Amino acid sequence: QVQLQESGPGLVKPSETLSLTCDIYGYSISSGYYWGWLRQPPGKGLEWIGDIFHNGITDYTPSLKSRVTISVDTSKNQVSLRLSSVTAADTAVYYCARLCRSGDCFDYWGQGTLVIVSS
Amino acid sequence: DIQMTQSPSSLSASVGDRVTITCRASQSVSSSLNWYQHKLGKAPKLLIYAVSILQSGVPSRFSGSGSETDFTLTISSLQPEDFATYYCQQSDSTPPTFGQGTKLEIK
């Protein structure tokens, strides 16, 4: 059974960089699939941030592209997210997820981790 | 970006009821429409992909239909474990976008 678990600081100061990791269990990243990050601000809908293939190919949502870096560490079976120059608008629950083989859906998700941007 | 609009935003129903949630896209998404179930504090769960294909392990009381811009998720007979928030998502064009959610509550 594939399981994903997000972790990282729950509080980040404005203008700093948010860094999260997603540990993947039950599946080796090196075997394939795209792995994505999404977020949900309080009271708002889900937003796709971007995704990465095991070989490092990435795709980002245009609105965040200048501030986002998604990376993969196959030795640790982890995917990471960095979001720079954060503001209060980046406060959200952040999820990692595996894209379906077709790339058209998200078939496994983590429980999410809340990140609050505040001084 | 394609806007996805769900209705209703919340719904009260009883165990055994038949429930339908609708999702409308701002432009055609062909058959690239997925549904998720989310319970607070848990990982979202893929229910249906490509409009009507049940993800492995999803009970047959869930079904999906529609095309182009109008889609529905139907639960034929609500069970206690079905009370959750449901989201539609289009994957026809990048970025993938989600509806705002429909919260299904116990009446």
Coordinates of N, CA, C and O in Angstrom, one line a residue, chain A residues 8-89:
Chain A
G8 N 7.5 19.1 7.9 CA 8.2 20.4 7.8 C 7.7 21.4 8.9 O 6.8 21.1 9.6
P9 N 8.3 22.5 8.9 CA 7.9 23.6 9.9 C 6.4 24.0 9.7 O 6.0 24.2 8.6
G10 N 5.8 24.1 10.8 CA 4.4 24.6 10.8 C 4.2 26.1 10.8 O 3.1 26.6 10.5
L11 N 5.3 26.8 11.0 CA 5.3 28.2 11.1 C 6.5 28.8 10.3 O 7.6 28.4 10.6
V12 N 6.2 29.7 9.4 CA 7.3 30.3 8.6 C 7.1 31.8 8.6 O 5.9 32.3 8.5
K13 N 8.1 32.6 8.7 CA 8.0 34.0 8.8 C 7.9 34.6 7.3 O 8.4 34.0 6.4
P14 N 7.2 35.7 7.2 CA 7.0 36.3 5.9 C 8.4 36.6 5.3 O 9.3 37.0 6.0
S15 N 8.5 36.5 4.0 CA 9.7 36.7 3.2 C 10.7 35.5 3.2 O 11.6 35.5 2.4
E16 N 10.5 34.6 4.1 CA 11.4 33.4 4.2 C 10.9 32.3 3.3 O 10.0 32.5 2.5
T17 N 11.7 31.2 3.3 CA 11.4 30.1 2.4 C 10.7 28.9 3.1 O 11.2 28.5 4.2
L18 N 9.6 28.5 2.6 CA 8.9 27.3 3.1 C 9.5 26.1 2.5 O 9.8 26.0 1.3
S19 N 9.9 25.1 3.4 CA 10.5 23.9 2.9 C 9.7 22.7 3.5 O 9.6 22.6 4.8
L20 N 9.2 21.8 2.7 CA 8.5 20.6 3.1 C 9.1 19.4 2.4 O 9.6 19.5 1.3
T21 N 9.0 18.3 3.1 CA 9.4 17.0 2.5 C 8.2 16.0 2.5 O 7.3 16.1 3.4
C22 N 8.2 15.1 1.6 CA 7.2 14.1 1.5 C 7.9 12.7 1.5 O 8.6 12.4 0.5
D23 N 7.7 12.0 2.5 CA 8.3 10.6 2.6 C 7.3 9.6 1.9 O 6.1 9.7 2.2
I24 N 7.8 8.8 1.1 CA 6.9 7.9 0.3 C 7.2 6.4 0.8 O 8.4 6.0 0.8
Y25 N 6.2 5.7 1.1 CA 6.3 4.3 1.6 C 5.5 3.4 0.7 O 4.5 3.8 0.2
G26 N 6.1 2.2 0.5 CA 5.3 1.2 -0.3 C 5.5 1.3 -1.8 O 4.9 0.6 -2.5
Y27 N 6.4 2.3 -2.2 CA 6.6 2.4 -3.6 C 8.0 3.1 -3.8 O 8.2 4.1 -3.1
S28 N 8.8 2.7 -4.7 CA 10.1 3.3 -5.0 C 9.9 4.4 -6.0 O 9.4 4.1 -7.2
I29 N 10.3 5.6 -5.7 CA 10.1 6.7 -6.6 C 10.8 6.4 -8.0 O 10.4 6.7 -9.0
S30 N 12.0 5.6 -7.9 CA 12.8 5.3 -9.1 C 12.0 4.5 -10.1 O 12.4 4.4 -11.2
S31 N 10.9 3.9 -9.6 CA 10.1 3.0 -10.5 C 9.2 3.7 -11.4 O 8.6 3.1 -12.4
G32 N 9.1 5.0 -11.2 CA 8.3 5.8 -12.1 C 7.2 6.6 -11.4 O 7.3 6.9 -10.2
Y33 N 6.3 7.2 -12.2 CA 5.2 8.0 -11.7 C 5.6 9.5 -11.5 O 6.8 9.7 -11.2
Y34 N 4.7 10.4 -11.7 CA 4.9 11.7 -11.3 C 4.4 11.9 -9.9 O 3.5 11.3 -9.4
W35 N 5.1 12.8 -9.1 CA 4.7 13.1 -7.7 C 4.5 14.6 -7.6 O 5.3 15.4 -8.1
G36 N 3.4 15.0 -7.0 CA 2.9 16.4 -7.0 C 2.8 17.0 -5.6 O 2.7 16.3 -4.6
W37 N 2.7 18.3 -5.6 CA 2.4 19.1 -4.4 C 1.1 19.9 -4.7 O 1.0 20.5 -5.8
L38 N 0.2 20.0 -3.8 CA -1.0 20.8 -3.9 C -1.1 21.5 -2.5 O -0.5 21.1 -1.5
R39 N -2.0 22.5 -2.5 CA -2.3 23.1 -1.2 C -3.7 23.6 -1.2 O -4.4 23.7 -2.2
Q40 N -4.2 23.9 0.1 CA -5.5 24.3 0.3 C -5.5 25.4 1.3 O -5.4 25.1 2.5
P41 N -5.6 26.7 1.0 CA -5.7 27.8 1.9 C -7.0 27.6 2.8 O -7.9 27.1 2.3
P42 N -7.0 28.2 4.0 CA -8.2 28.1 4.8 C -9.4 28.6 4.1 O -9.4 29.7 3.6
G43 N -10.4 27.8 4.1 CA -11.7 28.2 3.5 C -11.7 28.3 2.0 O -12.7 28.8 1.4
K44 N -10.6 27.8 1.3 CA -10.6 27.9 -0.1 C -10.4 26.5 -0.7 O -10.3 25.5 0.0
G45 N -10.3 26.5 -2.0 CA -10.3 25.2 -2.8 C -8.8 24.7 -2.9 O -7.9 25.4 -2.5
L46 N -8.7 23.5 -3.4 CA -7.4 22.9 -3.7 C -6.7 23.6 -4.9 O -7.4 23.9 -5.9
E47 N -5.4 23.8 -4.7 CA -4.6 24.4 -5.8 C -3.4 23.5 -6.1 O -2.7 23.1 -5.2
W48 N -3.2 23.2 -7.3 CA -2.1 22.4 -7.8 C -0.8 23.3 -7.8 O -0.9 24.4 -8.4
I49 N 0.3 22.9 -7.2 CA 1.5 23.7 -7.2 C 2.4 23.2 -8.3 O 3.0 24.0 -9.0
G50 N 2.6 21.9 -8.4 CA 3.5 21.4 -9.4 C 3.8 19.9 -9.2 O 3.3 19.3 -8.2
D51 N 4.5 19.3 -10.1 CA 4.9 17.9 -10.0 C 6.2 17.6 -10.6 O 6.8 18.5 -11.3
I52 N 6.7 16.4 -10.3 CA 8.1 16.0 -10.7 C 8.1 14.6 -11.0 O 7.4 13.8 -10.4
F53 N 8.9 14.2 -12.1 CA 9.1 12.8 -12.4 C 10.4 12.3 -11.7 O 11.2 13.2 -11.2
H54 N 10.6 11.0 -11.6 CA 11.7 10.5 -10.8 C 13.0 11.0 -11.4 O 14.0 11.0 -10.7
N55 N 13.0 11.3 -12.7 CA 14.3 11.8 -13.3 C 14.5 13.3 -13.2 O 15.5 13.8 -13.7
G56 N 13.6 13.9 -12.5 CA 13.8 15.4 -12.2 C 13.0 16.3 -13.0 O 13.1 17.5 -12.8
I57 N 12.3 15.8 -14.0 CA 11.5 16.7 -14.9 C 10.4 17.3 -14.1 O 9.7 16.6 -13.4
T58 N 10.2 18.6 -14.1 CA 9.2 19.3 -13.3 C 8.2 20.1 -14.2 O 8.5 20.4 -15.3
D59 N 7.1 20.4 -13.6 CA 6.1 21.2 -14.2 C 5.5 22.0 -13.0 O 5.1 21.4 -12.0
Y60 N 5.3 23.3 -13.2 CA 4.8 24.2 -12.1 C 3.6 25.0 -12.6 O 3.5 25.3 -13.7
T61 N 2.8 25.3 -11.6 CA 1.7 26.2 -12.0 C 2.2 27.6 -12.2 O 3.2 28.1 -11.5
P62 N 1.8 28.3 -13.3 CA 2.4 29.6 -13.7 C 2.4 30.6 -12.6 O 3.4 31.4 -12.5
S63 N 1.4 30.6 -11.8 CA 1.3 31.7 -10.8 C 2.3 31.6 -9.7 O 2.6 32.6 -9.0
L64 N 2.9 30.4 -9.5 CA 3.9 30.2 -8.5 C 5.3 29.9 -9.0 O 6.3 29.8 -8.3
K65 N 5.4 29.8 -10.3 CA 6.6 29.2 -11.0 C 7.9 29.9 -10.5 O 8.9 29.3 -10.4
S66 N 7.8 31.3 -10.4 CA 9.0 32.0 -10.0 C 9.5 31.8 -8.6 O 10.6 32.1 -8.3
R67 N 8.7 31.2 -7.8 CA 9.0 31.0 -6.3 C 9.1 29.5 -5.9 O 9.5 29.2 -4.8
V68 N 8.8 28.6 -6.8 CA 8.7 27.2 -6.4 C 9.8 26.3 -7.0 O 10.3 26.5 -8.1
T69 N 10.3 25.4 -6.1 CA 11.2 24.4 -6.6 C 10.7 23.1 -6.0 O 10.6 22.9 -4.8
I70 N 10.5 22.1 -6.8 CA 10.2 20.7 -6.4 C 11.4 19.8 -6.8 O 11.9 19.9 -7.9
S71 N 11.8 19.0 -5.9 CA 13.0 18.2 -6.2 C 12.7 16.7 -5.6 O 11.8 16.5 -4.8
V72 N 13.5 15.8 -6.1 CA 13.3 14.4 -5.7 C 14.6 13.9 -5.2 O 15.7 14.2 -5.8
D73 N 14.6 13.1 -4.2 CA 15.8 12.4 -3.7 C 15.5 10.9 -3.7 O 14.8 10.4 -2.8
T74 N 15.9 10.2 -4.7 CA 15.6 8.8 -4.9 C 16.2 7.9 -3.8 O 15.7 6.9 -3.4
S75 N 17.4 8.4 -3.3 CA 18.1 7.6 -2.2 C 17.3 7.6 -0.9 O 17.3 6.6 -0.1
K76 N 16.5 8.7 -0.7 CA 15.7 8.8 0.5 C 14.2 8.5 0.2 O 13.4 8.5 1.1
N77 N 13.9 8.3 -1.0 CA 12.5 8.1 -1.5 C 11.6 9.2 -1.0 O 10.6 9.0 -0.4
Q78 N 12.1 10.4 -1.3 CA 11.4 11.7 -0.8 C 11.2 12.6 -2.0 O 12.1 12.7 -2.9
V79 N 10.2 13.4 -1.9 CA 10.0 14.6 -2.7 C 9.9 15.8 -1.9 O 9.4 15.7 -0.8
S80 N 10.5 16.9 -2.3 CA 10.6 18.1 -1.5 C 10.0 19.3 -2.2 O 9.9 19.3 -3.5
L81 N 9.5 20.2 -1.4 CA 8.9 21.5 -1.9 C 9.6 22.6 -1.3 O 9.8 22.6 0.0
R82 N 10.0 23.6 -2.1 CA 10.5 24.9 -1.5 C 9.8 26.0 -2.2 O 9.6 26.0 -3.4
L83 N 9.3 26.9 -1.3 CA 8.5 28.1 -1.8 C 9.1 29.3 -1.2 O 9.1 29.4 0.1
S84 N 9.7 30.1 -2.0 CA 10.4 31.3 -1.5 C 9.5 32.5 -1.3 O 8.4 32.6 -1.8
S85 N 10.1 33.5 -0.6 CA 9.4 34.8 -0.4 C 7.9 34.7 0.0 O 7.1 35.3 -0.6
V86 N 7.7 33.9 1.0 CA 6.3 33.6 1.4 C 5.6 34.8 2.0 O 6.3 35.7 2.6
T87 N 4.3 34.9 1.8 CA 3.5 35.9 2.5 C 2.3 35.1 3.1 O 2.2 33.9 3.0
A88 N 1.4 35.9 3.8 CA 0.3 35.3 4.5 C -0.6 34.5 3.5 O -1.2 33.6 3.9
A89 N -0.6 34.9 2.3 CA -1.4 34.2 1.3 C -0.9 32.8 1.0 O -1.7 32.0 0.4

